[in-house]
PDB file of C-alpha atoms in Angstrom:
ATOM      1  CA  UNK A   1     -96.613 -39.742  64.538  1.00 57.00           C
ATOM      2  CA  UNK A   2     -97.298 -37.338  67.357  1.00 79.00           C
ATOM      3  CA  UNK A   3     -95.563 -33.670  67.211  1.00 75.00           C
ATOM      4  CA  UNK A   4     -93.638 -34.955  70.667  1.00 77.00           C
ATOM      5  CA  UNK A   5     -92.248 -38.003  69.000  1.00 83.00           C
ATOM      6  CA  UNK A   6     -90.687 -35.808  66.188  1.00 82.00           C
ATOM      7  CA  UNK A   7     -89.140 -33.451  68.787  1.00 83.00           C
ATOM      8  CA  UNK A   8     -87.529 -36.438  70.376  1.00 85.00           C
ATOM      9  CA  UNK A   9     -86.241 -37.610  67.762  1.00 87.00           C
ATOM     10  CA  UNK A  10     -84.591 -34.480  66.836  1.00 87.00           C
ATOM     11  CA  UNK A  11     -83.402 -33.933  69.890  1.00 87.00           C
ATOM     12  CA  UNK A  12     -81.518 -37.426  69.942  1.00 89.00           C
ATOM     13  CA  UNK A  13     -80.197 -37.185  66.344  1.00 90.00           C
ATOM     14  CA  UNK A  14     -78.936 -33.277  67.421  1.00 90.00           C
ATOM     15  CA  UNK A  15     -77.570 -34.645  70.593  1.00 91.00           C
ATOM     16  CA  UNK A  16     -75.589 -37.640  68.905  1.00 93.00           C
ATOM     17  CA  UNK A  17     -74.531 -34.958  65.912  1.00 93.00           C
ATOM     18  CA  UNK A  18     -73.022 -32.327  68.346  1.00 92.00           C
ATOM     19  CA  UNK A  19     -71.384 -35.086  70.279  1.00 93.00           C
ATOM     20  CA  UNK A  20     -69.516 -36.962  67.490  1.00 94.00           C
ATOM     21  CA  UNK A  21     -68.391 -33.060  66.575  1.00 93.00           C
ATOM     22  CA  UNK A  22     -66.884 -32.330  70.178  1.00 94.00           C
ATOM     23  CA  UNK A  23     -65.154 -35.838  70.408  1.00 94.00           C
ATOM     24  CA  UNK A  24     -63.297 -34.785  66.692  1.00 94.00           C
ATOM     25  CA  UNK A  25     -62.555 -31.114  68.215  1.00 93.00           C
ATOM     26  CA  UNK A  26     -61.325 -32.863  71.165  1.00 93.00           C
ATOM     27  CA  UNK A  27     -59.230 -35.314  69.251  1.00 92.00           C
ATOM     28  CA  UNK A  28     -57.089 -32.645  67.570  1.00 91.00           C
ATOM     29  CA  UNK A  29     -55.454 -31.093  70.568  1.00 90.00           C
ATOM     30  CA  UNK A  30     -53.171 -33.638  71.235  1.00 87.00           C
ATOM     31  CA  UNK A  31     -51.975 -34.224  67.565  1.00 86.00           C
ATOM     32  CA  UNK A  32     -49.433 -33.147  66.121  1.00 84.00           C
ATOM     33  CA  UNK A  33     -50.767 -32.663  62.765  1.00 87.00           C
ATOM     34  CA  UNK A  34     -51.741 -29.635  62.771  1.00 89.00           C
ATOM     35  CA  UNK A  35     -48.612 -28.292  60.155  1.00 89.00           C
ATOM     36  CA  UNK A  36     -46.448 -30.401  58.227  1.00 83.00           C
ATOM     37  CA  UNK A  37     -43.417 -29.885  56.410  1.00 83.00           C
ATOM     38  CA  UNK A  38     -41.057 -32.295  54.466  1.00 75.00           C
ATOM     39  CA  UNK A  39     -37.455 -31.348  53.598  1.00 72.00           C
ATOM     40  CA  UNK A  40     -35.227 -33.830  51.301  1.00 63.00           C
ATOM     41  CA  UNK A  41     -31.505 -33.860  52.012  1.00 57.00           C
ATOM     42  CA  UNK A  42     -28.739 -35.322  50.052  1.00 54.00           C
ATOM     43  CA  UNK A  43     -28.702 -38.102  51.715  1.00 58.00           C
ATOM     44  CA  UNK A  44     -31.627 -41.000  51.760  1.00 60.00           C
ATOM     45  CA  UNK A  45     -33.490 -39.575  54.562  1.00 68.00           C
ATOM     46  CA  UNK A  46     -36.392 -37.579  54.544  1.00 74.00           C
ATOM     47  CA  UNK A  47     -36.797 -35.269  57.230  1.00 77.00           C
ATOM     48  CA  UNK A  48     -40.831 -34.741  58.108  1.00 81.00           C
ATOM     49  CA  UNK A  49     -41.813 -30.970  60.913  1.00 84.00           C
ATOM     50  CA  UNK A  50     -44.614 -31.161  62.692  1.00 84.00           C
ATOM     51  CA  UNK A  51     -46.063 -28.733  65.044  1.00 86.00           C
ATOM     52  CA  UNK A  52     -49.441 -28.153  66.784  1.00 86.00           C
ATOM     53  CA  UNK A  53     -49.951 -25.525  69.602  1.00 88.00           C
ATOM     54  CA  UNK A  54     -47.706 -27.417  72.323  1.00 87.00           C
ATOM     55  CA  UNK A  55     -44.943 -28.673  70.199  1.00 87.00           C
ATOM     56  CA  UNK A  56     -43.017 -29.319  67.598  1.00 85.00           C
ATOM     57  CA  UNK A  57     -41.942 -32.455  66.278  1.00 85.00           C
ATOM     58  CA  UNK A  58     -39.320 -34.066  63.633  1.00 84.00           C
ATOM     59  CA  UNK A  59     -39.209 -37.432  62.436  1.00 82.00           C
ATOM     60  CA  UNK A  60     -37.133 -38.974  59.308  1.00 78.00           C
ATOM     61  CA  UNK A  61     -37.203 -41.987  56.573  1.00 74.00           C
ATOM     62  CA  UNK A  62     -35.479 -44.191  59.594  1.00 74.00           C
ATOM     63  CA  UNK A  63     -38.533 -43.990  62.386  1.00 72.00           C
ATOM     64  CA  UNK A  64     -36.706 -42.188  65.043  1.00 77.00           C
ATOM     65  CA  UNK A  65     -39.488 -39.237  65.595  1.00 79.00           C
ATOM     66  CA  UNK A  66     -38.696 -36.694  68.430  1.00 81.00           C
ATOM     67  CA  UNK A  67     -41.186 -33.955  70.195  1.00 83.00           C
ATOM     68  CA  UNK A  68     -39.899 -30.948  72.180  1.00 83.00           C
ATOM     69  CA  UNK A  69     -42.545 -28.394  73.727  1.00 84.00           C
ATOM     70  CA  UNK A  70     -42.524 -25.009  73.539  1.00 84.00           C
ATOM     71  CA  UNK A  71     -39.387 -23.647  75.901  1.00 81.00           C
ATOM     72  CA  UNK A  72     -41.401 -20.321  77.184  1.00 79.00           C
ATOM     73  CA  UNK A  73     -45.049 -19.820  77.652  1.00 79.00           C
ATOM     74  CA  UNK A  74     -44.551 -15.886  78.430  1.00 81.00           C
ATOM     75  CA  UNK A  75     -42.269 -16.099  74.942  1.00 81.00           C
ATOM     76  CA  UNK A  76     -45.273 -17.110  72.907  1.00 84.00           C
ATOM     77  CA  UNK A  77     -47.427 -14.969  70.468  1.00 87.00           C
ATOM     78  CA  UNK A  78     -50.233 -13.525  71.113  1.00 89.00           C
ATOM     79  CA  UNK A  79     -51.641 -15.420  68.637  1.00 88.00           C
ATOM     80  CA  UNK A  80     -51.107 -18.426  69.935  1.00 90.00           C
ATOM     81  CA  UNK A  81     -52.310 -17.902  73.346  1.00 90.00           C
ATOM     82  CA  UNK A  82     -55.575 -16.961  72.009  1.00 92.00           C
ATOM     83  CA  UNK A  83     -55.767 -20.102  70.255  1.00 92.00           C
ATOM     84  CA  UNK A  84     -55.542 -22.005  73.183  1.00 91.00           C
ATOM     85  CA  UNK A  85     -57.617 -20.144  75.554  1.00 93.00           C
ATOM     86  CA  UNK A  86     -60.032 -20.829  72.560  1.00 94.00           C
ATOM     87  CA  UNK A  87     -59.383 -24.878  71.758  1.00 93.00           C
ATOM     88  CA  UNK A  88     -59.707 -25.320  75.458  1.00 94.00           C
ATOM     89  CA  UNK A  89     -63.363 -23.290  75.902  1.00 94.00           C
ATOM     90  CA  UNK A  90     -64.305 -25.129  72.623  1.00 94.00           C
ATOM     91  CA  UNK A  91     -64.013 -28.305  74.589  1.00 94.00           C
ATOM     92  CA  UNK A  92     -65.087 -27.232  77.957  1.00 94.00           C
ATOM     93  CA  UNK A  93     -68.329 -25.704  76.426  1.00 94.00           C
ATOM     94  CA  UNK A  94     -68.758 -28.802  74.657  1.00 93.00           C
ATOM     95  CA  UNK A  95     -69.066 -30.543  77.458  1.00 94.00           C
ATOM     96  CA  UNK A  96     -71.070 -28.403  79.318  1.00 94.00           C
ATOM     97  CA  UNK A  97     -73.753 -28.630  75.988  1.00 92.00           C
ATOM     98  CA  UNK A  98     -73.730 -32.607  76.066  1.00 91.00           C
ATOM     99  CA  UNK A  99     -74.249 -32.067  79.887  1.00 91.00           C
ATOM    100  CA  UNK A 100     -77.372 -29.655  79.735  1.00 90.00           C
ATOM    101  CA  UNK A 101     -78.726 -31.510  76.335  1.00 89.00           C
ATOM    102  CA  UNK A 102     -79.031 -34.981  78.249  1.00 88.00           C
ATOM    103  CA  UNK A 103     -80.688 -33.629  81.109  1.00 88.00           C
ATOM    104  CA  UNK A 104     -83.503 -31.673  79.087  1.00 84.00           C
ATOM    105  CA  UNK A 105     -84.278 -34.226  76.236  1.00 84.00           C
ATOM    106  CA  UNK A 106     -87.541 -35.383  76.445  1.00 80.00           C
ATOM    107  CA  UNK A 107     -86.521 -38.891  76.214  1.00 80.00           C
ATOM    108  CA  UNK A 108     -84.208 -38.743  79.551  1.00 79.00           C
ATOM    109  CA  UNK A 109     -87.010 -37.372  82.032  1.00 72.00           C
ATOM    110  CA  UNK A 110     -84.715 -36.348  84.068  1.00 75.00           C
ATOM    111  CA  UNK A 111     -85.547 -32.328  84.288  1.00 63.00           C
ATOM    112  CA  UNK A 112     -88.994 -31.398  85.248  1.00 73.00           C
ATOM    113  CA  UNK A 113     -92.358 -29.846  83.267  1.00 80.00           C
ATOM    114  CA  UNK A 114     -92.190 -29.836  79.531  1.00 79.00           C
ATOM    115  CA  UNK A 115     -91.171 -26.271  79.725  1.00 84.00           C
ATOM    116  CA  UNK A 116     -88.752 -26.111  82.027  1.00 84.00           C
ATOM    117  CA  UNK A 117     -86.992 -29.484  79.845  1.00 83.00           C
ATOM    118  CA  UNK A 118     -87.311 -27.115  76.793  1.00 84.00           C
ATOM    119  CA  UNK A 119     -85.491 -24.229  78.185  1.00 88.00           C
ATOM    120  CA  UNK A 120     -82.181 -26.686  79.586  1.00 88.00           C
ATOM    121  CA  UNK A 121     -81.697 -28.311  76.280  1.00 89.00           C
ATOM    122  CA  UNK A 122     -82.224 -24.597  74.612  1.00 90.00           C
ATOM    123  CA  UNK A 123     -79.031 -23.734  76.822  1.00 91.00           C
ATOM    124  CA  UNK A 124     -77.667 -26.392  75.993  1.00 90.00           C
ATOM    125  CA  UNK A 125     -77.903 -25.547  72.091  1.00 91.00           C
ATOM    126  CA  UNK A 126     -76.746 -22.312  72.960  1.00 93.00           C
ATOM    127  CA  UNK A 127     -73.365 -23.988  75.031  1.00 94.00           C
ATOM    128  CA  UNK A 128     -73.013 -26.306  71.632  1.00 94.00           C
ATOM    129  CA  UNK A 129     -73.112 -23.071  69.241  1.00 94.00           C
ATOM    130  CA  UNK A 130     -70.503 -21.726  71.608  1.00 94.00           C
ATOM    131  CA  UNK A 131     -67.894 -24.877  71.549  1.00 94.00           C
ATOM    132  CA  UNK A 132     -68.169 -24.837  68.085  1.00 94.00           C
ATOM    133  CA  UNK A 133     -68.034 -21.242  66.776  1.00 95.00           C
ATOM    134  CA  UNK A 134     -64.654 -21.861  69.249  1.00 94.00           C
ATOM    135  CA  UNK A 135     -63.612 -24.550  67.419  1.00 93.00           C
ATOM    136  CA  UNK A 136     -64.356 -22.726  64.083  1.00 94.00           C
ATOM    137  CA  UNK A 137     -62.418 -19.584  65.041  1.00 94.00           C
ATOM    138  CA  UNK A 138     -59.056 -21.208  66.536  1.00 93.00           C
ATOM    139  CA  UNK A 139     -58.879 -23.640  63.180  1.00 94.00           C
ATOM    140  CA  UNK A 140     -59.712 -20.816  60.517  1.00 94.00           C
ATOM    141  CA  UNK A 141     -57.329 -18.721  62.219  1.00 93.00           C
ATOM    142  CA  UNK A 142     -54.460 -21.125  62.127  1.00 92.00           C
ATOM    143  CA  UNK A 143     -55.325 -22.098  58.748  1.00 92.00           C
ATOM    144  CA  UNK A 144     -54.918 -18.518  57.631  1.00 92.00           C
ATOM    145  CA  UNK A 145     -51.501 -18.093  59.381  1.00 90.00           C
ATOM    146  CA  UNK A 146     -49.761 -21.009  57.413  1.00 89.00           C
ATOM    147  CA  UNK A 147     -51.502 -20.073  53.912  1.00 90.00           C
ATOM    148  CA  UNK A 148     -50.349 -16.378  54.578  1.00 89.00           C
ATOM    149  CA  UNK A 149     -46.999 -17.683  55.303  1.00 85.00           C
ATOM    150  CA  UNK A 150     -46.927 -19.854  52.345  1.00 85.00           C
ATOM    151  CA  UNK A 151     -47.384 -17.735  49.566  1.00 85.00           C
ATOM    152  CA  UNK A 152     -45.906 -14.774  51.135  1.00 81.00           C
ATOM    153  CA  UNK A 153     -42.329 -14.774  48.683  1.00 80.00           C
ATOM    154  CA  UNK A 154     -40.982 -12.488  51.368  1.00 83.00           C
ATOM    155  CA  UNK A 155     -41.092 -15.640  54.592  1.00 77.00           C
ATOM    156  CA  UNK A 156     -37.596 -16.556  54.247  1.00 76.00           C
ATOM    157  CA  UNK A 157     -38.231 -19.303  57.167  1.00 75.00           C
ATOM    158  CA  UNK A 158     -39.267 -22.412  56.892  1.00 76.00           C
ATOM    159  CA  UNK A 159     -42.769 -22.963  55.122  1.00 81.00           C
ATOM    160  CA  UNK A 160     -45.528 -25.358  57.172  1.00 82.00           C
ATOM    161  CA  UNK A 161     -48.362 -26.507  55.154  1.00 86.00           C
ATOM    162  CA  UNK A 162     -52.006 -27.252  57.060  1.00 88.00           C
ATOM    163  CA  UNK A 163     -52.348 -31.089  58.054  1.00 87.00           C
ATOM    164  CA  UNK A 164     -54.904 -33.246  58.907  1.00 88.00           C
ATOM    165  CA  UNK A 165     -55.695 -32.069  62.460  1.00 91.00           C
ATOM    166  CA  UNK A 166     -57.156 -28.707  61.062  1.00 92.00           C
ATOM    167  CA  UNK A 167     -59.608 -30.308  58.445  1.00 94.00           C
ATOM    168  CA  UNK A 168     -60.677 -32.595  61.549  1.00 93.00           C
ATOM    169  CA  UNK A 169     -61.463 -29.962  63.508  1.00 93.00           C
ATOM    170  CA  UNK A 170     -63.159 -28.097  60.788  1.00 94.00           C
ATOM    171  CA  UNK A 171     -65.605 -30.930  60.287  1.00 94.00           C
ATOM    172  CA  UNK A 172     -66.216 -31.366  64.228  1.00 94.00           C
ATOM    173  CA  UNK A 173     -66.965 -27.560  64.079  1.00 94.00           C
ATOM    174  CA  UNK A 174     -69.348 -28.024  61.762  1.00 95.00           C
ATOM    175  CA  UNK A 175     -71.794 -30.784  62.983  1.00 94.00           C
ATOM    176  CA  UNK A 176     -71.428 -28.862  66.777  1.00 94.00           C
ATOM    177  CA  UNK A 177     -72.895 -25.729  64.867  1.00 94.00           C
ATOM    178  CA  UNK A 178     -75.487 -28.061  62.669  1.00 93.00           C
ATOM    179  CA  UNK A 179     -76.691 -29.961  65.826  1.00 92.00           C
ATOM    180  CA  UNK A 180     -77.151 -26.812  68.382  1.00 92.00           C
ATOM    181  CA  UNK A 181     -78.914 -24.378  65.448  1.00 93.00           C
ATOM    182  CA  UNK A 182     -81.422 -27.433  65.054  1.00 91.00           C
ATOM    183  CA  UNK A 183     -81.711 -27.922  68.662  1.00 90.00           C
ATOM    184  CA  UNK A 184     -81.910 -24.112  69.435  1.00 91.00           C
ATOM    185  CA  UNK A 185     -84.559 -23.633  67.488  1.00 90.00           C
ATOM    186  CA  UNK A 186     -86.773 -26.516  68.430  1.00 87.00           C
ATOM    187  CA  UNK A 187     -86.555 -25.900  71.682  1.00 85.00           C
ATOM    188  CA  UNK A 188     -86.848 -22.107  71.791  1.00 83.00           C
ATOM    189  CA  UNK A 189     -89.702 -22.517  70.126  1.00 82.00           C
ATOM    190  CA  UNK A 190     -91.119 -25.205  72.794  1.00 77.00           C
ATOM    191  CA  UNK A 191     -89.629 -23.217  76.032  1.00 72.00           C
ATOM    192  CA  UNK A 192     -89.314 -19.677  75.204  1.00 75.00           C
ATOM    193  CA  UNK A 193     -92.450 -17.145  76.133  1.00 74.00           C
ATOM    194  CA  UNK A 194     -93.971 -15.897  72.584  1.00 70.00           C
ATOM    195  CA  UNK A 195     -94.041 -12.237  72.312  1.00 60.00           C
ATOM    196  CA  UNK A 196     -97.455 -11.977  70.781  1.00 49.00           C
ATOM    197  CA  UNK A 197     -97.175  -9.925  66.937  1.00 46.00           C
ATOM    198  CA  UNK A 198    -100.387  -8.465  67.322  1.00 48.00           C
ATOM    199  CA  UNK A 199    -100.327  -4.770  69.509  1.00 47.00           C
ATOM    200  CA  UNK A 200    -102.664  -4.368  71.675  1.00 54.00           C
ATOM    201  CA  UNK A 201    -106.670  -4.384  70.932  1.00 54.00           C
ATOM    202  CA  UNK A 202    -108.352  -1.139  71.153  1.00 50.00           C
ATOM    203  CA  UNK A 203    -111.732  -1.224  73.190  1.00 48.00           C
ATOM    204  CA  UNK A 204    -114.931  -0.927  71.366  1.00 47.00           C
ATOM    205  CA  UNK A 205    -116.403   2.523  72.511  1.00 48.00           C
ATOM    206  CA  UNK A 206    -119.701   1.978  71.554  1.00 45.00           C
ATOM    207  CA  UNK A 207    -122.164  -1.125  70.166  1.00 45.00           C
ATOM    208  CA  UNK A 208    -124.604  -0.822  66.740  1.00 50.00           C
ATOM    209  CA  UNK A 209    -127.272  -2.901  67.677  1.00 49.00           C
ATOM    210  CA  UNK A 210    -128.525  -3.726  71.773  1.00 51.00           C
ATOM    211  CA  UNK A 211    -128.560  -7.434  72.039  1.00 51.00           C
ATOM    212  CA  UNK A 212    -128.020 -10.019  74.798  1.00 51.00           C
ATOM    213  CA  UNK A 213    -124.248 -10.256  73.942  1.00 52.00           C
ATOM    214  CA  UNK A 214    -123.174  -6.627  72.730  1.00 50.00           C
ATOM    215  CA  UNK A 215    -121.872  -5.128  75.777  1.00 48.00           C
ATOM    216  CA  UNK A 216    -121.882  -1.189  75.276  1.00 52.00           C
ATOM    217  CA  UNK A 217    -118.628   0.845  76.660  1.00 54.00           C
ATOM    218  CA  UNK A 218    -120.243   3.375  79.166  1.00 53.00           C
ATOM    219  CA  UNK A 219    -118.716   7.100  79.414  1.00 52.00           C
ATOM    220  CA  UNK A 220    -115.288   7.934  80.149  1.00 52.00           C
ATOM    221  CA  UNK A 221    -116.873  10.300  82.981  1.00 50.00           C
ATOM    222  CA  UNK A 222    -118.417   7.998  86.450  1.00 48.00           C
ATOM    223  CA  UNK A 223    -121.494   9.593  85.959  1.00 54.00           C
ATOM    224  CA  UNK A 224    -124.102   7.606  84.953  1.00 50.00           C
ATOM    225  CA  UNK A 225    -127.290   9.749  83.519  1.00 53.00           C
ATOM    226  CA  UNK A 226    -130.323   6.974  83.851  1.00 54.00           C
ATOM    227  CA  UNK A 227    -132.949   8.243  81.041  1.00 52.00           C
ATOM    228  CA  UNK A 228    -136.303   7.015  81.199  1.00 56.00           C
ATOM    229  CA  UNK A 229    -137.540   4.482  79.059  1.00 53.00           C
ATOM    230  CA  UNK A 230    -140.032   5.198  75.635  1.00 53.00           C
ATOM    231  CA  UNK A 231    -142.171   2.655  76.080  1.00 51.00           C
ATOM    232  CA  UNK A 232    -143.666   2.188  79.571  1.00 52.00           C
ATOM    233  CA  UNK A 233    -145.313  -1.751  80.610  1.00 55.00           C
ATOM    234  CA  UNK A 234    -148.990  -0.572  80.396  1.00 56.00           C
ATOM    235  CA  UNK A 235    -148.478   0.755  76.382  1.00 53.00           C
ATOM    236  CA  UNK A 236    -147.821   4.579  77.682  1.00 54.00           C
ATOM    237  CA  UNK A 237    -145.394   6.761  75.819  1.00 49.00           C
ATOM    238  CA  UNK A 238    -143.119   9.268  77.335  1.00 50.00           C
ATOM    239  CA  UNK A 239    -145.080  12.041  75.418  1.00 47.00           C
ATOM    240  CA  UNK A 240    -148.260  10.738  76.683  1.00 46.00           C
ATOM    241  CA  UNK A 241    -146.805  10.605  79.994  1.00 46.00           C
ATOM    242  CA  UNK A 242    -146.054  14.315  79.566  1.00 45.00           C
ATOM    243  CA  UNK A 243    -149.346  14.874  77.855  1.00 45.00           C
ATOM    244  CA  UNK A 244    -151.152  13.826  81.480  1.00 46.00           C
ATOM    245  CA  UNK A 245    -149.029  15.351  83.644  1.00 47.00           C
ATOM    246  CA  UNK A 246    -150.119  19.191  82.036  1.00 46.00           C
ATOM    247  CA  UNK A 247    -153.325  17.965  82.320  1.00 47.00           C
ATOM    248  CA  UNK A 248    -154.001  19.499  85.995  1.00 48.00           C
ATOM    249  CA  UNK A 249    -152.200  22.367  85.141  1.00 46.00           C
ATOM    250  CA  UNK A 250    -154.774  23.703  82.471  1.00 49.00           C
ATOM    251  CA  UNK A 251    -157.883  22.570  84.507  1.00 48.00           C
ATOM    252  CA  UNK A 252    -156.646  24.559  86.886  1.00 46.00           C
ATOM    253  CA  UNK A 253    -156.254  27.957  84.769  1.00 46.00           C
ATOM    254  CA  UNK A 254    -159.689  26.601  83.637  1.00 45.00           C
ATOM    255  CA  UNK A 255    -160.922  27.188  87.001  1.00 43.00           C
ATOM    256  CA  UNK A 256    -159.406  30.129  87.555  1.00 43.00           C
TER     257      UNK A 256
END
């Protein structure tokens, strides 16, 4: 099987991963099941609290159920604010990621070059890691809230305990991280420039042996200094060449 076909079929399996993952994180906003609490009264009924960040609910032993939203938005926690503004970017994120991962899949051909198919579905892991670190943070931090209340002996109100909502979202979390670290890496590794390990080469400066394919470095200085060859065509040295130009010069103190 080619290298290609194995990237494809990661990218599906990724794709289909991080989506089943943002349709559970989606799914838990509007339940109510993210707290529970059950209170016995002396009568036959059993009254069941539930709550999620919008509203609160009550229903008893008897099937009447009844839901009432939060009266104030500005009389909110902090808290809770911040773990709507992040439930809602988990989900818009998640979007985004499916968005970007189904145009740059190799299976789609939708995008362009190789490359430039590589680098949209590497944003698109990116926008998946994003929805579901999200997701991850808003859960785990209203997880921690009810166990803190819980065993605190201290919280004299009435104690919540975590329902099914928050384990839901925990698992969606969890395949939108698993599918965008797979498909972030795959396709960084197809689209991204590689920053070579190796520094840079230092230039020979000079060459052992003249041959045909040792190129020698010349000077650092322009100047070229041409030196005469040793061996001349005809068999003549340099010295010899010497040796017969003196030659004139001592017939002529000869003759003088």
């Amino acid at each position: 099987m080619e290298y290609r076909m194995v990237i494809m079929y990661v990218e599906i399996g990724c794709f289909v991963t991080s989506l089943c993952g943002w349709i559970l994180v989606c799914s838990t906003l509007p339940t109510e099941y993210w707290t529970f609490s059950e209170v016995n009264s002396i009568v036959l009924t059993t009254s069941n609290y539930y709550s999620n960040l919008w509203r609160d609910c009550i229903s008893d032993t008897t099937g009447v159920s009844d839901c009432k939203d939060y009266p104030s938005m500005l009389a909110l926690p902090v808290y809770l604010h911040a773990l709507r503004a992040l439930a809602v970017c988990a989900v818009i994120t998640g979007f985004f990621g499916g968005v970007l991962t189904l145009i740059g899949m190799k299976c789609t051909k939708i995008g362009g070059t190789e490359i430039t198919n590589a680098r949209v579905t590497f944003s698109g892991g990116i926008t998946y890691l994003v929805s579901g670190f999200c997701g991850m943070i808003t859960y785990s931090w209203w997880a921690n809230r009810v166990i803190t209340q819980f065993v605190d002996p201290n919280f004299k109100a009435q104690k919540f305990e975590l329902g099914a909502a928050v384990f839901i979202g925990w698992g969606g979390s969890i395949l939108l991280i698993s599918g965008g670290m797979v498909l972030t890496y795959f396709s960084g590794k197809e689209g991204l420039p590689k920053s070579s390990s190796k520094g840079r080469r230092r230039p020979a400066s000079y060459a052992t042996v003249r041959t045909r394919r040792t190129y020698m470095r010349p000077p650092s200085s322009s100047r070229v200094t041409l030196v005469p060859p040793l061996y001349y065509p005809d068999g003549r040295s340099q010295t010899t060449r010497g040796t017969r130009r003196s030659t004139p010069i001592e017939n002529r103190d000869t003759f003088v």
